[in-house]
Structure formats: C-alpha cells, structure tokens
XYZ file of C-alpha atoms in Angstrom:
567
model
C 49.805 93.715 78.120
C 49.351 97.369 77.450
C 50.756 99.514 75.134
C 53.648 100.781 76.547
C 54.531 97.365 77.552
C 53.702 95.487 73.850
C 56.307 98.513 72.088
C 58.881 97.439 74.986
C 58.372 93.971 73.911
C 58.422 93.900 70.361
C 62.105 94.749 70.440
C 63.086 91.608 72.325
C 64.066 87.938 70.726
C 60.369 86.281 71.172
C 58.703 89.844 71.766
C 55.512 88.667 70.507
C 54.977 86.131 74.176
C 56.105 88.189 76.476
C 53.662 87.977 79.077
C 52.600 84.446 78.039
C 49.855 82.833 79.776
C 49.463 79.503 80.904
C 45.658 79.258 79.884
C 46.821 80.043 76.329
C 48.895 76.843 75.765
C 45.761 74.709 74.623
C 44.420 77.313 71.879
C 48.321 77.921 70.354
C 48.603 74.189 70.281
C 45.732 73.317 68.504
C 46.018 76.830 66.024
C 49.716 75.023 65.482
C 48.373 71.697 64.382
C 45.228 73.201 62.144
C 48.098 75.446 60.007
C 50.346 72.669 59.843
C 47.560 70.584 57.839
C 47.622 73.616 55.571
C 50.970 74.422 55.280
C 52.426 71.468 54.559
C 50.913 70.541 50.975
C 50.966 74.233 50.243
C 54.591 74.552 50.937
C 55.292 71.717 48.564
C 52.802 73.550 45.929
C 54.704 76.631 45.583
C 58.576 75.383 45.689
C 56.547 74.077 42.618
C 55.367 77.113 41.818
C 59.026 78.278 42.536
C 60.171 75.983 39.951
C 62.195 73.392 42.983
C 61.708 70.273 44.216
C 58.704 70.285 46.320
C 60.876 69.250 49.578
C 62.301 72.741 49.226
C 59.456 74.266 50.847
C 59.737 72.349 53.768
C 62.996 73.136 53.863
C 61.675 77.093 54.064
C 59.082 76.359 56.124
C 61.156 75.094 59.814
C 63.713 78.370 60.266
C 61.061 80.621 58.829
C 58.449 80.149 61.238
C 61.271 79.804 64.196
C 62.959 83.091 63.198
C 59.835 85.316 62.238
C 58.522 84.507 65.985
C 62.187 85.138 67.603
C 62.267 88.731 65.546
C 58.900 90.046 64.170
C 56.469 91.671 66.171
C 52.997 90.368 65.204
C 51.325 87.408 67.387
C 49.725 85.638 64.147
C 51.391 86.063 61.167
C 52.541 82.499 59.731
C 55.565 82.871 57.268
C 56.423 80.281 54.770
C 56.295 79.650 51.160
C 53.882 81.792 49.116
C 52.546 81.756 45.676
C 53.763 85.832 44.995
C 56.801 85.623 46.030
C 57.726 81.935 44.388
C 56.906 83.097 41.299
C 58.520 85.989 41.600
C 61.457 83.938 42.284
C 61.039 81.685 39.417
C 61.041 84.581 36.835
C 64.214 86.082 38.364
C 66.359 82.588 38.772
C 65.260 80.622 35.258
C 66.960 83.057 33.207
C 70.424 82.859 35.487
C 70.102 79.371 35.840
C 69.339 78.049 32.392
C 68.756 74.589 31.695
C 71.356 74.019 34.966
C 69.010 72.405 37.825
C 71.720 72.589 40.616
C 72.090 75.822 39.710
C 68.413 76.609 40.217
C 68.577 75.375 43.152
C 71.410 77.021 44.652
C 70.270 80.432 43.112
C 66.928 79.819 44.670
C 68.617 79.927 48.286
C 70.786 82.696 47.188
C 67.721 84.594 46.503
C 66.422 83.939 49.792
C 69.775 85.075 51.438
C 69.953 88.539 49.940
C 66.328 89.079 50.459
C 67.316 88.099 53.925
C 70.175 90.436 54.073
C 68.226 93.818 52.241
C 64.837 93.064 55.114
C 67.446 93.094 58.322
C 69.120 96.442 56.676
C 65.666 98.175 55.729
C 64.455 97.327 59.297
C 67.462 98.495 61.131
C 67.393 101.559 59.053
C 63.996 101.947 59.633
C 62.453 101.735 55.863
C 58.978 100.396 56.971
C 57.321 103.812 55.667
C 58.289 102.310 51.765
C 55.284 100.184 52.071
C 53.185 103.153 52.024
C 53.972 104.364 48.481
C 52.185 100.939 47.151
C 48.690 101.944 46.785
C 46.265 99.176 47.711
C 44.378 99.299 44.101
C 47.753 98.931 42.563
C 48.785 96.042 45.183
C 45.406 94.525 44.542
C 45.886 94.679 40.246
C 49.455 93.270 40.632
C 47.766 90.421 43.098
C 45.067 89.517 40.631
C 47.475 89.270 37.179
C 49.920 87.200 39.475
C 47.189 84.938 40.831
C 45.765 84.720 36.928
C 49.812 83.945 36.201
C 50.461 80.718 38.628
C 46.640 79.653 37.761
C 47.572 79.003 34.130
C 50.616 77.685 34.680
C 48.769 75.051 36.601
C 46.282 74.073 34.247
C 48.336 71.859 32.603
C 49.092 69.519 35.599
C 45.467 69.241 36.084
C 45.049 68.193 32.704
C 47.949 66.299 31.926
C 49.141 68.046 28.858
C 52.235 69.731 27.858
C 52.574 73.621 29.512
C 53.599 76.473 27.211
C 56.366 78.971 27.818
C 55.192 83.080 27.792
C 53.138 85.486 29.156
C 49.688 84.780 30.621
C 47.818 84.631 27.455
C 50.267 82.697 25.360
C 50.349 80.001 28.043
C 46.240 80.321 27.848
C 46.607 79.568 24.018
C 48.791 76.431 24.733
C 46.576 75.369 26.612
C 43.547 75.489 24.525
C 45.978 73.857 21.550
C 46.860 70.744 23.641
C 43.145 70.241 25.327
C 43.112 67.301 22.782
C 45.761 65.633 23.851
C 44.261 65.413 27.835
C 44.564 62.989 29.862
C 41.255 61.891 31.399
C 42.555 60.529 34.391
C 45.097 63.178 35.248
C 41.749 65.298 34.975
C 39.731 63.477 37.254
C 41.876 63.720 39.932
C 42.393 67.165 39.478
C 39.165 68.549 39.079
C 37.765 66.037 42.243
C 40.854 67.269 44.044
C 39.736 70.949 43.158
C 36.288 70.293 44.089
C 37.083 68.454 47.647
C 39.447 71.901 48.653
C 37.175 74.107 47.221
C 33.846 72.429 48.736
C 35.212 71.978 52.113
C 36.487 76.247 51.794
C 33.293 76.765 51.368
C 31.117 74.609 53.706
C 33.434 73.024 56.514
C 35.995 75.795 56.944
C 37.631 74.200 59.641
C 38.253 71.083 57.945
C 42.096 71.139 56.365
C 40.693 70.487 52.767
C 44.129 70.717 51.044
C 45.307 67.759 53.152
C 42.275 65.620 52.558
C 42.383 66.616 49.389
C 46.549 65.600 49.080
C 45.685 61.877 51.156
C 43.013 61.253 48.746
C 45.394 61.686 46.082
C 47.837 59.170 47.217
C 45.501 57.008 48.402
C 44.046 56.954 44.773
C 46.921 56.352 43.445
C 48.533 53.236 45.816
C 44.668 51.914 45.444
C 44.058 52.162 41.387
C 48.043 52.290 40.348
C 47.567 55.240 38.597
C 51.093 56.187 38.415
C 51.068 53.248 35.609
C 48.253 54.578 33.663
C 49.447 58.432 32.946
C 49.121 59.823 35.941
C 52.396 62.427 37.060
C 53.228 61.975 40.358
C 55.611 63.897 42.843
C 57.980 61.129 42.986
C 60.939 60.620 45.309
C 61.416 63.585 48.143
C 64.421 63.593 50.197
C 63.923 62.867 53.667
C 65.957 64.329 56.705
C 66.638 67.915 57.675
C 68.267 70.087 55.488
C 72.149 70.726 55.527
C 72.902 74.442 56.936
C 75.307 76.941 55.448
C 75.846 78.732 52.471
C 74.348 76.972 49.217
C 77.385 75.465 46.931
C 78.299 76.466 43.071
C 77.405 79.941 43.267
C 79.956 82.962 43.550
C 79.611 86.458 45.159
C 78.566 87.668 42.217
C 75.389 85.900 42.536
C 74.781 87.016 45.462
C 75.505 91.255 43.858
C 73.558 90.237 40.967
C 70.797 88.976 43.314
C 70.361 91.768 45.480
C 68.335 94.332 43.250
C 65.705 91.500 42.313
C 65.787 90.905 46.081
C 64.084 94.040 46.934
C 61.715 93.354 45.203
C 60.915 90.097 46.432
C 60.692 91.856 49.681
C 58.549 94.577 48.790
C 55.635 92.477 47.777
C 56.470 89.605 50.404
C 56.141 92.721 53.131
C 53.141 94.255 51.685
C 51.300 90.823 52.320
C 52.587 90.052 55.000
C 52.131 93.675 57.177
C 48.376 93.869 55.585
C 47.784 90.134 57.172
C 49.634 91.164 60.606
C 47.788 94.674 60.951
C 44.490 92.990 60.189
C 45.206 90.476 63.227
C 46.571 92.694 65.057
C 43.796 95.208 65.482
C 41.415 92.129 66.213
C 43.542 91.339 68.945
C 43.896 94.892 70.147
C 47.774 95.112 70.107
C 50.107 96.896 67.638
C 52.737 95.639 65.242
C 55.657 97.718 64.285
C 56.566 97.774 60.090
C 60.387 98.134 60.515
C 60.657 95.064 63.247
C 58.306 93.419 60.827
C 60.903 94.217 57.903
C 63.565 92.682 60.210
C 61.500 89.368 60.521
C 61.119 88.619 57.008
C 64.639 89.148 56.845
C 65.624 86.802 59.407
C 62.685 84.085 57.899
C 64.196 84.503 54.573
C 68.155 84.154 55.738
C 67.297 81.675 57.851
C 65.555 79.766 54.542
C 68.177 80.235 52.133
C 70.877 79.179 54.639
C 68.598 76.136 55.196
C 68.773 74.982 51.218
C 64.982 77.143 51.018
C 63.225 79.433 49.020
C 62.213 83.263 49.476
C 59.138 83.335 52.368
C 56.763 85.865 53.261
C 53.620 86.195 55.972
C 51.066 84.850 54.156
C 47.392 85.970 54.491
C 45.276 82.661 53.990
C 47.264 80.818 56.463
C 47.409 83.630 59.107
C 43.704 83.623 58.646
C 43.415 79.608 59.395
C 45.705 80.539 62.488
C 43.473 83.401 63.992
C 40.341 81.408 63.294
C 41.505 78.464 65.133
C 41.756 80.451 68.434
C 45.827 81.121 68.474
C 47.266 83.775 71.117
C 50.813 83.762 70.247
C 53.666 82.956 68.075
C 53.756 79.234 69.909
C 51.461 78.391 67.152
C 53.928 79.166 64.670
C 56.834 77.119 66.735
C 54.112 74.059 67.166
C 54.149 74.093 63.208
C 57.590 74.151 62.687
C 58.328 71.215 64.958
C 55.824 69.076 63.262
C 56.946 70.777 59.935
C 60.547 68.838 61.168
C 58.734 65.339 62.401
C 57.380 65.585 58.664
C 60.687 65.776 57.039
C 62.115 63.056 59.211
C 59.278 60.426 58.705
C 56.515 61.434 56.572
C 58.236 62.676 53.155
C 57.647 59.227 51.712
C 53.940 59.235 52.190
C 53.782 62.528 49.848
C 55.951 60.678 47.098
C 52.923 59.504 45.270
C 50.902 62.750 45.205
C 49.554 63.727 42.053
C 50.470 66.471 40.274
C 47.152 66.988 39.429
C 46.221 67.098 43.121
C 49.214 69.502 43.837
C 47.942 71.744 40.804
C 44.527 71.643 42.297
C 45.596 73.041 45.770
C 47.977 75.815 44.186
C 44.829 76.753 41.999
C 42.673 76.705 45.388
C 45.214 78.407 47.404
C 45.431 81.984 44.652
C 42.115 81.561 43.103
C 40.306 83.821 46.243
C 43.189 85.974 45.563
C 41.442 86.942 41.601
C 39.078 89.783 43.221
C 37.121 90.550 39.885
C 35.002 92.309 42.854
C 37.605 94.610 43.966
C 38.279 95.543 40.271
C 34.587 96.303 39.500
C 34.721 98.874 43.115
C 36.918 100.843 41.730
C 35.273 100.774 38.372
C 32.272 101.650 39.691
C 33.881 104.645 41.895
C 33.643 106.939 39.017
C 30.647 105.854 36.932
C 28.777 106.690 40.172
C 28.139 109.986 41.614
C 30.955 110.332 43.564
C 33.247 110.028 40.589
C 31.826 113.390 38.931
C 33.507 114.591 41.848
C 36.689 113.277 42.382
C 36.659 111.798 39.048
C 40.655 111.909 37.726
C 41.479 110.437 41.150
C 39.098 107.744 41.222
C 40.179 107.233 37.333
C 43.301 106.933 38.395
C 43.055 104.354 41.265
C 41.280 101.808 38.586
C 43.754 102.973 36.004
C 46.529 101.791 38.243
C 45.023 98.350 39.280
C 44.544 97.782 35.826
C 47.848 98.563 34.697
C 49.599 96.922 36.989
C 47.502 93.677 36.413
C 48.052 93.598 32.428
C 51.468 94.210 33.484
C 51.961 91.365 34.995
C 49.720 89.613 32.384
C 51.565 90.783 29.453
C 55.309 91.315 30.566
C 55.493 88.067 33.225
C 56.157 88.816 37.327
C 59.310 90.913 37.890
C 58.318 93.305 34.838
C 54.721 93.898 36.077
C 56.298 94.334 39.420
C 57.921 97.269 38.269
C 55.506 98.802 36.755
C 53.177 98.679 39.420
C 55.486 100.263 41.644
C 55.924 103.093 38.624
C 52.138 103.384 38.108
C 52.414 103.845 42.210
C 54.916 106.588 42.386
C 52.984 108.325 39.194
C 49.306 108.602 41.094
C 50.867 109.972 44.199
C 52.201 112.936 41.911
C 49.161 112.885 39.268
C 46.600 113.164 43.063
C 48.583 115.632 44.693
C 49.077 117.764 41.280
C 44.971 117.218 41.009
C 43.249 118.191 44.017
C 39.523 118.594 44.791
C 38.824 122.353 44.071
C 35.326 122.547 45.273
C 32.602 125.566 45.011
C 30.597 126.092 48.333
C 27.491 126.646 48.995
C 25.922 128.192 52.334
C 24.258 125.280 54.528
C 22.768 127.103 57.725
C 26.255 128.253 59.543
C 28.322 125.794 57.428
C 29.985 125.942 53.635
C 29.370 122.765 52.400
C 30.074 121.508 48.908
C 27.744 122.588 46.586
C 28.190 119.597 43.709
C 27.011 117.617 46.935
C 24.291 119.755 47.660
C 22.945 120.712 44.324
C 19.495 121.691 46.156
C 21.095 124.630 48.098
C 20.903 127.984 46.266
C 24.470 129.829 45.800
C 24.976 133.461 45.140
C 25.379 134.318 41.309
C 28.018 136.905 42.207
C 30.134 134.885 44.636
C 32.032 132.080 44.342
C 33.472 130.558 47.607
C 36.220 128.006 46.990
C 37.777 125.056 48.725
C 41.256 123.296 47.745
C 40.996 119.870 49.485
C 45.072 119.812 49.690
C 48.151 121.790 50.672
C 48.795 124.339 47.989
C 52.315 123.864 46.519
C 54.674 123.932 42.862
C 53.093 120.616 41.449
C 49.371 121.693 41.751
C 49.644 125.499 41.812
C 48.040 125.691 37.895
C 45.697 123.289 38.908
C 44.259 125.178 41.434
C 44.354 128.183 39.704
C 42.645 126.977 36.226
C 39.963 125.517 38.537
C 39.154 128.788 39.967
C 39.178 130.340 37.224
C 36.660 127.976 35.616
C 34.536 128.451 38.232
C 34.026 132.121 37.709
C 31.554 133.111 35.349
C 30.594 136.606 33.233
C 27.865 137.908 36.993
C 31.075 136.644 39.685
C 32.125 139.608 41.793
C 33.526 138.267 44.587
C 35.878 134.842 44.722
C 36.387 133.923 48.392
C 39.669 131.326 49.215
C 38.714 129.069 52.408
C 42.052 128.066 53.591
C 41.262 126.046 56.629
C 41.589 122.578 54.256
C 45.227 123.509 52.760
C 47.229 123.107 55.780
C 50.433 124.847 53.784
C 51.270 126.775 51.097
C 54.567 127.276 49.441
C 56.570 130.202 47.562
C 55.405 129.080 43.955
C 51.748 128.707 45.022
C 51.548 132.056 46.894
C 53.139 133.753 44.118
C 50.162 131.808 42.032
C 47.908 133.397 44.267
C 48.968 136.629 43.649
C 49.140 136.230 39.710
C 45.088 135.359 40.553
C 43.771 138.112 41.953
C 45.511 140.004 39.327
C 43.817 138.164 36.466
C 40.553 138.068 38.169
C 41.418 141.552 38.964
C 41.482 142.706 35.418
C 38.024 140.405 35.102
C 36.437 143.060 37.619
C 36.399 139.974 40.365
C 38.599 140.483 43.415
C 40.333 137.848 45.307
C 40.068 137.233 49.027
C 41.415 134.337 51.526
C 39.359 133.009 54.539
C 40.536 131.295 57.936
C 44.210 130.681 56.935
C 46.018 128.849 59.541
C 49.617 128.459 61.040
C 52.090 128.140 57.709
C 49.467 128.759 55.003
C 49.537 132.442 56.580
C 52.955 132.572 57.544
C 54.065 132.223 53.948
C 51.429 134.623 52.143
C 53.295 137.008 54.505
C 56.695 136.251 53.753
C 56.169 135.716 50.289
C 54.361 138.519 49.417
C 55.701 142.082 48.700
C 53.892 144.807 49.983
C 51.452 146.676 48.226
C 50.491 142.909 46.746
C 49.164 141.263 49.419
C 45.693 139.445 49.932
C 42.825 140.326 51.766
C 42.699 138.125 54.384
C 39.930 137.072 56.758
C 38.749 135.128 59.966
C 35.643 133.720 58.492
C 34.081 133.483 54.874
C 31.315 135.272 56.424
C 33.770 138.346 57.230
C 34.887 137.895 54.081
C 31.710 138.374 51.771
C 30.348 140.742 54.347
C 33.477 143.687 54.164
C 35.864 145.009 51.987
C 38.325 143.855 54.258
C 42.503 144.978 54.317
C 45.831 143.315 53.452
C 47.611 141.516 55.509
C-alpha cells in the first residue's frame, strides 16, 4: 500500500486492512492468540489497579480492541486496560465515590464515557498537535513516579499484610511497619510468581509468563488449599458478557464533573499509546495519523464505559508482544477480542482462585520495566558532560522537569503530579525558547563553527562573530542581548550577527538590536548582521527608522572584511 493510498485508508471504518492479504491470515492469528495470553491476566491486574472487580477489565478489553481497529489508524497498537491510566482513574473516582462500591463502579464507566466523548471531539477537531507540548523527559518522570506508585501499592498483596493509604512514601512506611505481620505463604507465591514472569521476560520472551505464572497460581492453590491457610484469592468473577448502555445510579452531573479529569486521562492514555503506534509504525514503513488516533481511543474508551469498563489506552508492552509475534494487521487485535469473549463465557471460573499475590506479582512485572532509573541518569549526565557547558540551562532543565514531574507524582498522588508535569511542560518550552544557544564562532577553513566546540581553533581578539541558535523574538530578546554583550571584552572591535540560524525576528527584538549597536557603540565596538534571510530581513527593514539601521551583509566574510552600508 503506498502512501497516498495508507492516508486514503486511514479515514475509513477498518482503515488499518485495507488491502488485506490472504498470506497474512496465519501471522495475525497467531500475534492474536500470543497477546491474548498477556492480556488477559493483565486486564484483570489493573481493574485492580483501577480499584474494580477484576472482571471489569475484561469487560474493557472486547469493544476496545473491536473499536480501536474499526477507527484508529495504526496496524499494531493493542488497546485495553493499562496501569497509567487505571490509576489515574482510581485517584479521580475514590474521592466521588466514597465508601459506595456501586458507585465506584458506575463512576468508573462514566469515566470511560467522557474520556470517550473529549478523544472523538479532539480528533474531529483535529487536537493531535497537544501531544507535542509533553516533553518526553517530563512524560518519562511522570511514567517512572506512577510506575513507583502502583508498585507499592502492590507490595502488600505480595506479602499479605495490610496496605496503607497516602502518597508513595507513606504507603512505603506502612509497609515497612507491617513486614512483621507477613504472611509467609502469601509471600511465596508472590515472589515465585514474580520470579516465573520475570525469568521467562528475560530468557524465553516468547513464552506468555504472566499466564504461566497466573495457572501456577491456581493450580497451587486447588493442589495445597491455600485459600484455607491465609492465602487472598480473587474469588467469585461474574461470567457472561457485559450488559450494554449507560451505567445506572449516576446523574449528568457526573458525567460534567467527569469531563475535566477526563482529559486528562486521555492525554497520558494518547501519549502512550501514539509513542507505541509511531514506533510500529515506522518498522512497518507506513504512517499513523495523531488526530484519527485521538478518535480511536475515543471510540475504545466509549465503547468500554458503555460496556460496564474502565478507561483504556494503546499500551506499549503488549503492542510490543504483538509486533514481535509477526502481526500485519488489526485482525490480531479482533482475534483477541473474540477469545477475550470465549473467556468471559467459559473460563472466568478458572481465574476465581488466583492469588492475589500472583495478580500483585504480574502488575509489579507488567510497570517495573517502566522505572527507567537509566533514562533519569541520561539526562543527568547531559549536563555534567561536555555538552552541558554548552547548552547547560536547557539540558538542566530537561532533568529538572523529569524530576519534578516524578516527585510529583510521588509526593502529591496521580492526578496532582499529572498536572504538574504538564505545568513543568508548558514552563521549559518558554524557559528554552527565552534561553537560546548564543554561540561565539570561530573560523574553520571556509566555515564558522562553534568555537566552545573547537577550543583548538584560534579566534581574533578584536572580533567576535555570533550565532543565536533560535528565532529572535519578545521572550528572548534580553537574552540574546546580555549574551553578546558578555561576550565582548575590553580588545573587541568588531561584533558580527550571523543570521542564517534565526529564521525570524520580531518588532521587540529588532528594536533590541538597535538598542545594541548603540551600547556597543558607545563601547567603541560596532554592530553588524551577516546572511539574513527572508523575514529576519524583512523586519530589520520595516522596523527600523532610517538613519538607525544595521549594516547588513551577504557573508561574515564581507562583513569583517568592509565597512559595509545600511540597509
């Protein structure tokens, strides 16, 4: 399918197999039953995690998976319960719903709805670009404090003691107050549960080590009766499909009071999900499209709350197990929700004595890759290295972010730290753009290079040639011109602008401009401004009265070598 042909496509119901091939049947089929091993223990995981009854992510799973492949526009995504967004939706229903479990419930679907409902209006309004104003250090801080979050609040099903209510470290201190009162058993199974998901991650990939890990669990239990000697155990999950329509004992002021948290939801449910199709997709060699993707994880997530679900977004572990095992098309995804439904309608009671313990254990498996310590130390290391001295605020400010936006999380619970990684966002796209690289050149054979890169090269004592790696504009302006100023020293003569890296300029910075060649004036240094292009050059004309305009030049050479004119 070419290109012109895949962005056709994508805008159809089941865009993603257009073009289907026969050949591809086999792969999709056997990508559909690999996932399914996966996604079934993991879906009843996080409607823990989500604070339902683990059936509830089935429930999610069968119209998620049906509508993402009818609307989105990526060939491998899998959508379904995930740990980010079920938490998130257990911090915003528990303090609506109270002590009130039918409640939770219902509010829990409700959640889904309007998430539902704000994805199909961003997409149709085209609001895919909003992604882009997450940076990925600040995605990947919020990540790690919300992995560290659902970890600890599983460490007390895998050792059978009593969970504390707070933040990430006050539920760490409850644990290590009740680690006398564990329950040896309960930790058995959890920590051979861990090992047997972890260990077969790590040596037999292929092998669907949360579902070993889950039969081994209940066969444990029906063999040794553990249920009687301490350990928890799922208990009783409804079988049958779901009933369909809107969830009962709510009002439509739920569903206002629902719709703020709801974008939020989305936002980090898209940001997976977009990262996991994009990777895919560019192994694949196709495209996907972020608004039609914004308009399947609103369908997925109406289609789960009107299905008595839970909020769903693409998730990147499973998406990974469905590329690996060979799939082409979104038939894997439909192969998983029909045995997702054979599951519900024959199978629930064979997951009624699961441990707890063995559910913790896969949760903790499932995030644990998702606490990138290494990612964290990158960007630490970005500006204790040699590259920091030179872009040093900016690279301080991309480990500033993750770090803020993790301890939010850590310290202020989900939606809170959700908030303020978006604010720490929105402030280092100001703070970088109001802090651009203002670099001296030095002369490299016919090129200006950087000279803090090139400390070898010998520069002129009475020139200074500049470079602003940015557009010039308002927020920046006294950045720019402090800079160049510091630059200068007591022997500088001659300070030469190269424009060709600021692609524009606006009124405030070319009246800057102008106020700095009249204080370097007054310094005995004069001002000039080399290779301006297009709008840079437009508005130092426009904006500049005559008799104050810059000397202006096609080359830094021209401009060193002559005394040069106005414009």
């Amino acid at each position: 399918m070419n290109t012109t042909e895949n962005r056709r496509g994508r805008w159809l119901l089941f865009g993603s197999l257009q073009g289907y091939q026969r050949n591809w049947i086999r792969p999709d089929v056997i990508a559909g039953l690999t996932v399914w091993a996966v996604l079934v223990p993991e879906a009843l995981a996080y409607a823990t995690i989500a604070g339902v009854p683990p059936v509830v992510g089935l429930y999610a799973a069968i119209p998620s998976l049906i509508l993402y492949a009818a609307v989105g526009s990526s060939r491998h995504l899998v959508v379904g319960p995930m740990s980010a967004t079920a938490a998130l939706s257990a911090a915003i229903i528990a303090p609506l719903a109270g002590a009130d479990g039918g409640k939770y419930i219902a509010l829990s679907a409700v959640l889904a709805i309007a998430t539902g409902i704000v994805g199909l209006l961003a997409g149709l309004i085209r609001l895919g670009f909003i992604a882009s104003f997450i940076s990925e250090p600040v995605l990947k801080g919020f990540i790690v404090g919300l992995a560290l979050t659902i970890i600890i609040g599983q460490v007390p099903k895998l050792f059978g003691v009593e969970k504390s209510e707070g933040n990430f470290f006050e539920q760490a201190w409850g644990v290590l107050r009740h680690l006398g009162d564990t329950d040896w058993r309960t930790l058995t199974v959890g920590l051979l549960s861990l090992a047997v998901v972890l260990g077969l991650k790590r040596w037999f990939p292929l092998v669907p080590g949360s579902l070993l890990a889950v039969l081994l669990g209940i066969a444990a239990v029906a063999a040794f009766g553990l249920d009687d000697k301490g350990v928890e155990i799922v208990g009783h999950i409804d079988s049958g499909l779901p009933s369909i329509g809107l969830p009962g004992g709510v009002g439509f002021d739920d569903y206002v009071d629902l719709l703020g948290p709801a974008v939020g939801v989305l936002l980090i449910g898209f940001a997976e999900g977009l990262g996991a199709a994009k990777t895919y997709a560019v192994k694949a060699g196709y495209e996907v499209d972020a608004n039609r993707e914004l308009m399947g994880m609103g369908a997925a997530n109406l289609g789960s709350g009107l299905t008595s679900g839970m909020v769903v977004n693409g998730s990147l572990s499973k998406t990974a197990v469905n590329g690996g095992a060979g799939a082409k098309t979104q038939v894997s995804g439909l192969v998983v929700a029909a045995l997702t439904v054979i599951t519900l309608l024959v199978l629930t009671g064979l997951f009624e004595n699961l441990p707890e313990a063995t559910l913790a254990a896969v949760v903790i498996a499932a995030v644990i890759e998702l606490v990138d310590v290494s990612a964290l130390k990158r960007l630490y290391g970005v500006w204790t290295e040699r590259l920091g001295s030179i872009y040093g605020p900016a690279a301080r400010a991309d480990f500033a972010g993750a770090v803020a936006a993790m301890m939010g999380v850590l310290l202020f619970d989900t939606l809170p730290g959700l908030v303020i990684g978006i604010g720490v966002s929105m402030l280092l796209l100001l703070y970088r753009s109001s802090r651009p690289h203002v670099a001296a050149l030095a002369k490299e054979g016919s090129l200006w290079v950087d000279a803090e890169r090139h400390p070898d090269i010998a520069t002129r004592p009475d020139v200074v040639v500049v470079r602003v790696e940015a557009g010039l504009y308002f927020a920046n302006a006294d950045h720019v011109k402090e800079s160049i100023e510091a630059l200068c020293t007591e022997e500088t003569r001659t300070v030469v602008l190269d424009a060709e890296t600021s692609p524009f300029v606006d009124v405030s910075a070319a009246e800057m401009l102008m106020q700095l060649r009249d204080t370097l004036g007054r310094k005995g240094i004069e001002l000039r401004v080399a290779r301006d292009i297009g709008q840079f050059r437009d508005t130092l004309k426009r904006a500049a009265p005559s008799g104050r305009r810059l000397g202006v030049y096609p080359t830094v050479a021209e401009a060193l070598a002559d005394q040069g004119s106005g414009i």
